[in-house]
Amino acid sequence: MSLDQRADGLPRHLWWVLAGITLVWGFNWTAMKVAISEIAPFTFRTFCLAAGAGVLFAVLKATGQPLAIPRSQWRRLALIAFFTITCWNLLVVFGLRLIPSGRAAILAYTMPAWAIPLSVWFLGERMNRRKLLGLALGMGGIALLLVREFTSFTGAPLGALMVLGAACTWAIGTLLQKKFPVQAPVAPLTAWLMLVGGAPIYVGALLFDDFGALRDVSLWPALAVTYNVLFSFAWAHWAWIKLATSVSVTTFSLSMLMTPVVGVLSGMLFLGEHPGALEFSALALVLASLASVVIPARR
């Protein structure tokens, strides 16, 4: 099997990475909603990014792994960090304040609808029937979930537009990682991306937020922040870059489509909502889409 063919599927040794990131990021939409109920957005993201990067740096230092990034790679790193860290995190967290977590997860993971056509044009990736089928199934599942969200829309277009904007910046950042890859190991690259991409957010927290309000934060928002730091940022961001740099943009994008389903179900579980035929139909379509890139094609 050629290298191009292998790149069209998800290698078996990365299945556990995909399963982990799907669960961690899926449940994180509920965790974020809980956290920002008592913590200002800039402050919340400052904790996530700075502490998440700190955890990664500490692990790298303790295990004797290199921390440095070659000087020639810093411009690429800063550009990727701006789209995938700065823009994504700000747009998501401010949009999430205005719309429910399930709706936000669905809108954020329209990313493949932006990334896959752009990858064909910008990267020259080849489309085939398998990829087109996976895209159609996945977007069909997302569309089913959007039916309820838009028919029950309660007047928060700005929040929806912010999260859709986050999906676009994530798509652009993913394309940049493939077009201009940073020549560095995944773990230190992840830590530096979070630290550098978080710089404008740290400044925003200093300028706009009252850190004294943190004294009044209750247990569950504090636990949600801890979950974000240790799992959603320190580990899942490493997993995300590992996947994004190992497979084609199409494969990576379709592999992420299970995450909003977990996000919707976690919102139902923790917020007392009940899944119906619409949610289960969407789940079936997304699982079929995921199978199109996870299950290897026959020669």
mmCIF file of C-alpha atoms in Angstrom:
data_model
loop_
_atom_site.group_PDB
_atom_site.id
_atom_site.type_symbol
_atom_site.label_atom_id
_atom_site.label_comp_id
_atom_site.label_asym_id
_atom_site.label_seq_id
_atom_site.Cartn_x
_atom_site.Cartn_y
_atom_site.Cartn_z
ATOM 1 C CA MET A 1 0.000 0.000 0.000
ATOM 2 C CA SER A 2 1.388 3.416 -0.937
ATOM 3 C CA LEU A 3 2.105 6.253 1.458
ATOM 4 C CA ASP A 4 -0.801 8.249 0.010
ATOM 5 C CA GLN A 5 -3.171 5.359 0.630
ATOM 6 C CA ARG A 6 -2.018 4.970 4.203
ATOM 7 C CA ALA A 7 -2.489 8.705 4.777
ATOM 8 C CA ASP A 8 -6.146 8.358 3.728
ATOM 9 C CA GLY A 9 -6.943 6.146 6.743
ATOM 10 C CA LEU A 10 -6.350 6.315 10.439
ATOM 11 C CA PRO A 11 -3.494 3.969 11.462
ATOM 12 C CA ARG A 12 -4.455 1.361 14.038
ATOM 13 C CA HIS A 13 -1.879 2.613 16.562
ATOM 14 C CA LEU A 14 -3.684 5.996 16.631
ATOM 15 C CA TRP A 15 -7.130 4.584 17.420
ATOM 16 C CA TRP A 16 -6.568 4.954 21.171
ATOM 17 C CA VAL A 17 -5.522 8.585 20.635
ATOM 18 C CA LEU A 18 -8.727 9.282 18.720
ATOM 19 C CA ALA A 19 -10.875 7.507 21.340
ATOM 20 C CA GLY A 20 -9.259 9.484 24.151
ATOM 21 C CA ILE A 21 -9.520 12.885 22.511
ATOM 22 C CA THR A 22 -13.138 12.215 21.506
ATOM 23 C CA LEU A 23 -14.170 11.516 25.090
ATOM 24 C CA VAL A 24 -12.045 14.235 26.684
ATOM 25 C CA TRP A 25 -13.090 17.011 24.299
ATOM 26 C CA GLY A 26 -16.669 15.755 24.087
ATOM 27 C CA PHE A 27 -17.247 15.997 27.832
ATOM 28 C CA ASN A 28 -15.303 19.251 27.957
ATOM 29 C CA TRP A 29 -18.139 21.261 26.426
ATOM 30 C CA THR A 30 -20.166 20.676 29.571
ATOM 31 C CA ALA A 31 -17.102 21.350 31.747
ATOM 32 C CA MET A 32 -16.486 24.673 29.992
ATOM 33 C CA LYS A 33 -20.082 25.733 30.462
ATOM 34 C CA VAL A 34 -19.798 24.993 34.187
ATOM 35 C CA ALA A 35 -16.462 26.829 34.499
ATOM 36 C CA ILE A 36 -17.509 30.066 32.781
ATOM 37 C CA SER A 37 -20.652 30.255 34.917
ATOM 38 C CA GLU A 38 -18.409 31.707 37.653
ATOM 39 C CA ILE A 39 -15.054 32.473 35.981
ATOM 40 C CA ALA A 40 -14.505 35.251 33.428
ATOM 41 C CA PRO A 41 -13.600 33.967 29.924
ATOM 42 C CA PHE A 42 -10.140 35.551 29.714
ATOM 43 C CA THR A 43 -9.224 34.273 33.171
ATOM 44 C CA PHE A 44 -10.579 30.801 32.442
ATOM 45 C CA ARG A 45 -8.585 30.452 29.238
ATOM 46 C CA THR A 46 -5.494 31.875 30.927
ATOM 47 C CA PHE A 47 -5.634 29.084 33.503
ATOM 48 C CA CYS A 48 -6.210 26.464 30.794
ATOM 49 C CA LEU A 49 -3.419 27.538 28.487
ATOM 50 C CA ALA A 50 -0.740 28.682 30.932
ATOM 51 C CA ALA A 51 -1.221 25.826 33.390
ATOM 52 C CA GLY A 52 -1.699 23.264 30.595
ATOM 53 C CA ALA A 53 1.569 24.356 28.983
ATOM 54 C CA GLY A 54 3.224 24.316 32.409
ATOM 55 C CA VAL A 55 2.172 20.702 32.997
ATOM 56 C CA LEU A 56 3.608 19.665 29.626
ATOM 57 C CA PHE A 57 6.870 21.530 30.213
ATOM 58 C CA ALA A 58 7.196 19.915 33.651
ATOM 59 C CA VAL A 59 6.671 16.425 32.201
ATOM 60 C CA LEU A 60 9.200 17.081 29.429
ATOM 61 C CA LYS A 61 11.744 18.394 31.919
ATOM 62 C CA ALA A 62 11.219 15.490 34.324
ATOM 63 C CA THR A 63 11.650 12.919 31.538
ATOM 64 C CA GLY A 64 14.685 14.586 30.039
ATOM 65 C CA GLN A 65 13.070 15.466 26.722
ATOM 66 C CA PRO A 66 14.170 18.555 24.743
ATOM 67 C CA LEU A 67 12.219 21.779 25.194
ATOM 68 C CA ALA A 68 13.805 23.984 22.538
ATOM 69 C CA ILE A 69 12.275 24.895 19.179
ATOM 70 C CA PRO A 70 14.722 25.749 16.347
ATOM 71 C CA ARG A 71 14.917 29.497 15.781
ATOM 72 C CA SER A 72 13.952 29.099 12.121
ATOM 73 C CA GLN A 73 10.605 27.545 13.133
ATOM 74 C CA TRP A 74 9.275 30.291 15.386
ATOM 75 C CA ARG A 75 7.482 32.269 12.680
ATOM 76 C CA ARG A 76 5.546 29.176 11.608
ATOM 77 C CA LEU A 77 4.790 28.286 15.217
ATOM 78 C CA ALA A 78 3.431 31.777 15.968
ATOM 79 C CA LEU A 79 1.205 31.761 12.871
ATOM 80 C CA ILE A 80 -0.279 28.347 13.689
ATOM 81 C CA ALA A 81 -0.708 29.319 17.351
ATOM 82 C CA PHE A 82 -2.656 32.451 16.391
ATOM 83 C CA PHE A 83 -5.333 30.506 14.492
ATOM 84 C CA THR A 84 -5.503 27.260 16.481
ATOM 85 C CA ILE A 85 -4.985 28.626 19.995
ATOM 86 C CA THR A 86 -5.696 32.366 20.221
ATOM 87 C CA CYS A 87 -8.653 32.663 17.838
ATOM 88 C CA TRP A 88 -10.185 29.258 18.600
ATOM 89 C CA ASN A 89 -10.113 29.644 22.387
ATOM 90 C CA LEU A 90 -11.433 33.206 22.482
ATOM 91 C CA LEU A 91 -14.222 32.653 19.967
ATOM 92 C CA VAL A 92 -15.350 29.409 21.598
ATOM 93 C CA VAL A 93 -15.391 30.624 25.179
ATOM 94 C CA PHE A 94 -17.200 33.905 24.419
ATOM 95 C CA GLY A 95 -19.640 32.155 22.083
ATOM 96 C CA LEU A 96 -20.306 29.483 24.685
ATOM 97 C CA ARG A 97 -21.502 32.126 27.119
ATOM 98 C CA LEU A 98 -24.377 32.921 24.746
ATOM 99 C CA ILE A 99 -25.539 29.503 23.523
ATOM 100 C CA PRO A 100 -25.983 26.012 25.082
ATOM 101 C CA SER A 101 -22.974 23.701 25.232
ATOM 102 C CA GLY A 102 -24.538 21.090 22.927
ATOM 103 C CA ARG A 103 -25.269 23.650 20.237
ATOM 104 C CA ALA A 104 -21.765 25.093 20.564
ATOM 105 C CA ALA A 105 -20.183 21.649 20.160
ATOM 106 C CA ILE A 106 -22.208 20.997 17.004
ATOM 107 C CA LEU A 107 -21.306 24.340 15.425
ATOM 108 C CA ALA A 108 -17.623 24.074 16.362
ATOM 109 C CA TYR A 109 -17.322 20.707 14.653
ATOM 110 C CA THR A 110 -18.526 21.972 11.320
ATOM 111 C CA MET A 111 -14.763 22.321 10.864
ATOM 112 C CA PRO A 112 -14.594 19.509 8.230
ATOM 113 C CA ALA A 113 -17.008 21.449 6.012
ATOM 114 C CA TRP A 114 -14.374 24.203 5.864
ATOM 115 C CA ALA A 115 -11.177 22.170 6.091
ATOM 116 C CA ILE A 116 -11.799 19.453 3.502
ATOM 117 C CA PRO A 117 -12.605 21.686 0.484
ATOM 118 C CA LEU A 118 -9.732 23.995 1.458
ATOM 119 C CA SER A 119 -7.351 21.033 1.702
ATOM 120 C CA VAL A 120 -8.184 20.035 -1.872
ATOM 121 C CA TRP A 121 -7.517 23.571 -3.111
ATOM 122 C CA PHE A 122 -4.669 24.611 -0.793
ATOM 123 C CA LEU A 123 -2.827 21.325 -0.257
ATOM 124 C CA GLY A 124 -3.768 19.414 -3.364
ATOM 125 C CA GLU A 125 -5.211 16.499 -1.380
ATOM 126 C CA ARG A 126 -7.097 14.035 -3.533
ATOM 127 C CA MET A 127 -10.759 13.305 -2.965
ATOM 128 C CA ASN A 128 -12.193 9.870 -3.606
ATOM 129 C CA ARG A 129 -15.572 8.210 -3.181
ATOM 130 C CA ARG A 130 -14.677 6.999 0.304
ATOM 131 C CA LYS A 131 -13.788 10.509 1.501
ATOM 132 C CA LEU A 132 -16.838 12.075 -0.151
ATOM 133 C CA LEU A 133 -19.089 9.460 1.438
ATOM 134 C CA GLY A 134 -17.523 10.079 4.865
ATOM 135 C CA LEU A 135 -17.970 13.848 4.495
ATOM 136 C CA ALA A 136 -21.588 13.462 3.375
ATOM 137 C CA LEU A 137 -22.446 11.093 6.241
ATOM 138 C CA GLY A 138 -20.704 13.219 8.859
ATOM 139 C CA MET A 139 -22.219 16.495 7.707
ATOM 140 C CA GLY A 140 -25.598 14.744 7.483
ATOM 141 C CA GLY A 141 -25.319 13.788 11.151
ATOM 142 C CA ILE A 142 -24.335 17.322 12.131
ATOM 143 C CA ALA A 143 -27.215 18.712 10.035
ATOM 144 C CA LEU A 144 -29.702 16.495 11.867
ATOM 145 C CA LEU A 145 -28.499 17.862 15.189
ATOM 146 C CA LEU A 146 -28.679 21.404 13.821
ATOM 147 C CA VAL A 147 -32.348 20.913 12.921
ATOM 148 C CA ARG A 148 -33.349 21.041 16.563
ATOM 149 C CA GLU A 149 -30.879 23.783 17.404
ATOM 150 C CA PHE A 150 -32.122 26.182 14.732
ATOM 151 C CA THR A 151 -35.802 25.375 15.109
ATOM 152 C CA SER A 152 -35.467 26.210 18.818
ATOM 153 C CA PHE A 153 -33.095 29.141 18.256
ATOM 154 C CA THR A 154 -33.622 31.654 21.038
ATOM 155 C CA GLY A 155 -31.988 34.807 19.748
ATOM 156 C CA ALA A 156 -28.223 34.391 20.147
ATOM 157 C CA PRO A 157 -26.881 34.790 16.592
ATOM 158 C CA LEU A 158 -23.678 36.411 17.833
ATOM 159 C CA GLY A 159 -22.791 33.349 19.912
ATOM 160 C CA ALA A 160 -23.439 31.018 16.978
ATOM 161 C CA LEU A 161 -21.359 33.184 14.639
ATOM 162 C CA MET A 162 -18.486 33.244 17.124
ATOM 163 C CA VAL A 163 -18.406 29.449 17.375
ATOM 164 C CA LEU A 164 -18.675 29.085 13.594
ATOM 165 C CA GLY A 165 -15.759 31.507 13.342
ATOM 166 C CA ALA A 166 -13.829 29.262 15.725
ATOM 167 C CA ALA A 167 -14.485 26.304 13.403
ATOM 168 C CA CYS A 168 -13.058 28.310 10.492
ATOM 169 C CA THR A 169 -9.910 29.294 12.386
ATOM 170 C CA TRP A 170 -9.381 25.681 13.472
ATOM 171 C CA ALA A 171 -9.647 24.594 9.837
ATOM 172 C CA ILE A 172 -7.153 27.256 8.735
ATOM 173 C CA GLY A 173 -4.731 26.312 11.521
ATOM 174 C CA THR A 174 -4.937 22.626 10.594
ATOM 175 C CA LEU A 175 -4.154 23.447 6.960
ATOM 176 C CA LEU A 176 -1.202 25.589 8.021
ATOM 177 C CA GLN A 177 0.185 22.715 10.099
ATOM 178 C CA LYS A 178 0.181 20.521 7.002
ATOM 179 C CA LYS A 179 1.434 23.188 4.579
ATOM 180 C CA PHE A 180 4.106 24.665 6.849
ATOM 181 C CA PRO A 181 4.938 21.957 9.416
ATOM 182 C CA VAL A 182 7.037 22.998 12.407
ATOM 183 C CA GLN A 183 10.148 20.826 12.574
ATOM 184 C CA ALA A 184 9.959 19.884 16.256
ATOM 185 C CA PRO A 185 8.782 16.924 18.381
ATOM 186 C CA VAL A 186 5.039 16.892 19.086
ATOM 187 C CA ALA A 187 5.209 17.359 22.886
ATOM 188 C CA PRO A 188 7.382 20.520 23.044
ATOM 189 C CA LEU A 189 5.577 21.909 19.985
ATOM 190 C CA THR A 190 2.256 21.492 21.815
ATOM 191 C CA ALA A 191 3.534 23.225 24.949
ATOM 192 C CA TRP A 192 4.962 26.174 23.026
ATOM 193 C CA LEU A 193 1.830 26.544 20.888
ATOM 194 C CA MET A 194 -0.307 26.858 24.016
ATOM 195 C CA LEU A 195 2.105 29.276 25.679
ATOM 196 C CA VAL A 196 2.613 31.517 22.636
ATOM 197 C CA GLY A 197 -0.999 31.361 21.429
ATOM 198 C CA GLY A 198 -2.183 32.204 24.912
ATOM 199 C CA ALA A 199 -0.139 35.429 25.193
ATOM 200 C CA PRO A 200 -2.916 37.776 23.926
ATOM 201 C CA ILE A 201 -5.357 36.006 26.234
ATOM 202 C CA TYR A 202 -3.092 36.541 29.258
ATOM 203 C CA VAL A 203 -2.974 40.253 28.419
ATOM 204 C CA GLY A 204 -6.763 40.340 28.089
ATOM 205 C CA ALA A 205 -7.139 38.770 31.534
ATOM 206 C CA LEU A 206 -4.847 41.388 33.075
ATOM 207 C CA LEU A 207 -6.687 44.261 31.377
ATOM 208 C CA PHE A 208 -10.332 43.217 31.684
ATOM 209 C CA ASP A 209 -10.797 40.666 34.491
ATOM 210 C CA ASP A 210 -10.951 40.958 38.271
ATOM 211 C CA PHE A 211 -8.790 38.205 39.765
ATOM 212 C CA GLY A 212 -10.258 38.908 43.199
ATOM 213 C CA ALA A 213 -13.492 37.273 42.025
ATOM 214 C CA LEU A 214 -11.687 33.911 42.020
ATOM 215 C CA ARG A 215 -12.088 33.778 45.824
ATOM 216 C CA ASP A 216 -15.807 33.165 45.332
ATOM 217 C CA VAL A 217 -15.505 30.299 42.831
ATOM 218 C CA SER A 218 -17.330 27.179 44.042
ATOM 219 C CA LEU A 219 -16.235 23.537 43.821
ATOM 220 C CA TRP A 220 -17.677 22.445 40.465
ATOM 221 C CA PRO A 221 -16.312 25.335 38.391
ATOM 222 C CA ALA A 222 -12.928 24.794 40.076
ATOM 223 C CA LEU A 223 -13.032 21.090 39.174
ATOM 224 C CA ALA A 224 -14.012 22.019 35.611
ATOM 225 C CA VAL A 225 -10.903 24.201 35.351
ATOM 226 C CA THR A 226 -8.767 21.342 36.677
ATOM 227 C CA TYR A 227 -10.281 18.986 34.096
ATOM 228 C CA ASN A 228 -9.456 21.489 31.355
ATOM 229 C CA VAL A 229 -5.852 21.975 32.469
ATOM 230 C CA LEU A 230 -4.929 18.311 32.922
ATOM 231 C CA PHE A 231 -7.006 16.588 30.248
ATOM 232 C CA SER A 232 -8.398 18.998 27.654
ATOM 233 C CA PHE A 233 -5.199 21.000 27.316
ATOM 234 C CA ALA A 234 -2.102 19.192 28.627
ATOM 235 C CA TRP A 235 -3.053 15.803 27.113
ATOM 236 C CA ALA A 236 -5.714 16.417 24.444
ATOM 237 C CA HIS A 237 -3.786 19.195 22.706
ATOM 238 C CA TRP A 238 -0.818 16.831 22.395
ATOM 239 C CA ALA A 239 -3.200 14.184 20.987
ATOM 240 C CA TRP A 240 -4.733 16.689 18.564
ATOM 241 C CA ILE A 241 -1.353 17.691 17.111
ATOM 242 C CA LYS A 242 -0.299 14.034 16.995
ATOM 243 C CA LEU A 243 -3.347 13.223 14.848
ATOM 244 C CA ALA A 244 -3.230 16.379 12.747
ATOM 245 C CA THR A 245 0.416 15.855 11.769
ATOM 246 C CA SER A 246 0.105 12.107 11.169
ATOM 247 C CA VAL A 247 -2.789 11.856 8.693
ATOM 248 C CA SER A 248 -4.391 13.842 5.890
ATOM 249 C CA VAL A 249 -6.610 16.834 6.662
ATOM 250 C CA THR A 250 -9.658 14.905 5.420
ATOM 251 C CA THR A 251 -8.966 11.903 7.649
ATOM 252 C CA PHE A 252 -8.242 14.099 10.666
ATOM 253 C CA SER A 253 -11.352 16.234 10.119
ATOM 254 C CA LEU A 254 -13.723 13.291 9.745
ATOM 255 C CA SER A 255 -12.125 11.567 12.753
ATOM 256 C CA MET A 256 -13.154 14.530 14.910
ATOM 257 C CA LEU A 257 -16.848 14.261 14.051
ATOM 258 C CA MET A 258 -17.644 11.932 16.940
ATOM 259 C CA THR A 259 -16.671 14.624 19.459
ATOM 260 C CA PRO A 260 -19.793 16.834 19.109
ATOM 261 C CA VAL A 261 -22.003 13.783 19.540
ATOM 262 C CA VAL A 262 -20.294 13.100 22.873
ATOM 263 C CA GLY A 263 -20.673 16.809 23.640
ATOM 264 C CA VAL A 264 -24.420 16.704 23.020
ATOM 265 C CA LEU A 265 -24.869 13.513 25.034
ATOM 266 C CA SER A 266 -22.790 14.877 27.936
ATOM 267 C CA GLY A 267 -24.947 17.995 27.988
ATOM 268 C CA MET A 268 -28.017 15.787 28.150
ATOM 269 C CA LEU A 269 -26.490 13.690 30.917
ATOM 270 C CA PHE A 270 -25.390 16.561 33.148
ATOM 271 C CA LEU A 271 -28.067 19.111 32.260
ATOM 272 C CA GLY A 272 -31.034 16.728 32.478
ATOM 273 C CA GLU A 273 -31.898 16.710 28.757
ATOM 274 C CA HIS A 274 -33.102 13.523 27.051
ATOM 275 C CA PRO A 275 -31.838 12.171 23.685
ATOM 276 C CA GLY A 276 -34.430 11.254 21.085
ATOM 277 C CA ALA A 277 -34.648 9.666 17.647
ATOM 278 C CA LEU A 278 -32.947 12.699 16.080
ATOM 279 C CA GLU A 279 -29.852 12.368 18.274
ATOM 280 C CA PHE A 280 -29.561 8.615 17.748
ATOM 281 C CA SER A 281 -29.960 8.988 13.971
ATOM 282 C CA ALA A 282 -27.207 11.592 13.959
ATOM 283 C CA LEU A 283 -25.023 9.293 16.040
ATOM 284 C CA ALA A 284 -25.459 6.493 13.490
ATOM 285 C CA LEU A 285 -24.475 8.780 10.613
ATOM 286 C CA VAL A 286 -21.415 10.110 12.427
ATOM 287 C CA LEU A 287 -20.296 6.588 13.354
ATOM 288 C CA ALA A 288 -20.601 5.586 9.699
ATOM 289 C CA SER A 289 -18.542 8.631 8.715
ATOM 290 C CA LEU A 290 -15.904 7.739 11.275
ATOM 291 C CA ALA A 291 -15.773 4.180 9.919
ATOM 292 C CA SER A 292 -14.950 5.561 6.472
ATOM 293 C CA VAL A 293 -11.551 6.741 7.710
ATOM 294 C CA VAL A 294 -10.866 4.342 10.570
ATOM 295 C CA ILE A 295 -11.524 1.068 8.739
ATOM 296 C CA PRO A 296 -8.768 0.518 6.132
ATOM 297 C CA ALA A 297 -9.845 0.350 2.527
ATOM 298 C CA ARG A 298 -9.332 -2.899 0.669
ATOM 299 C CA ARG A 299 -6.604 -2.867 -1.964
#
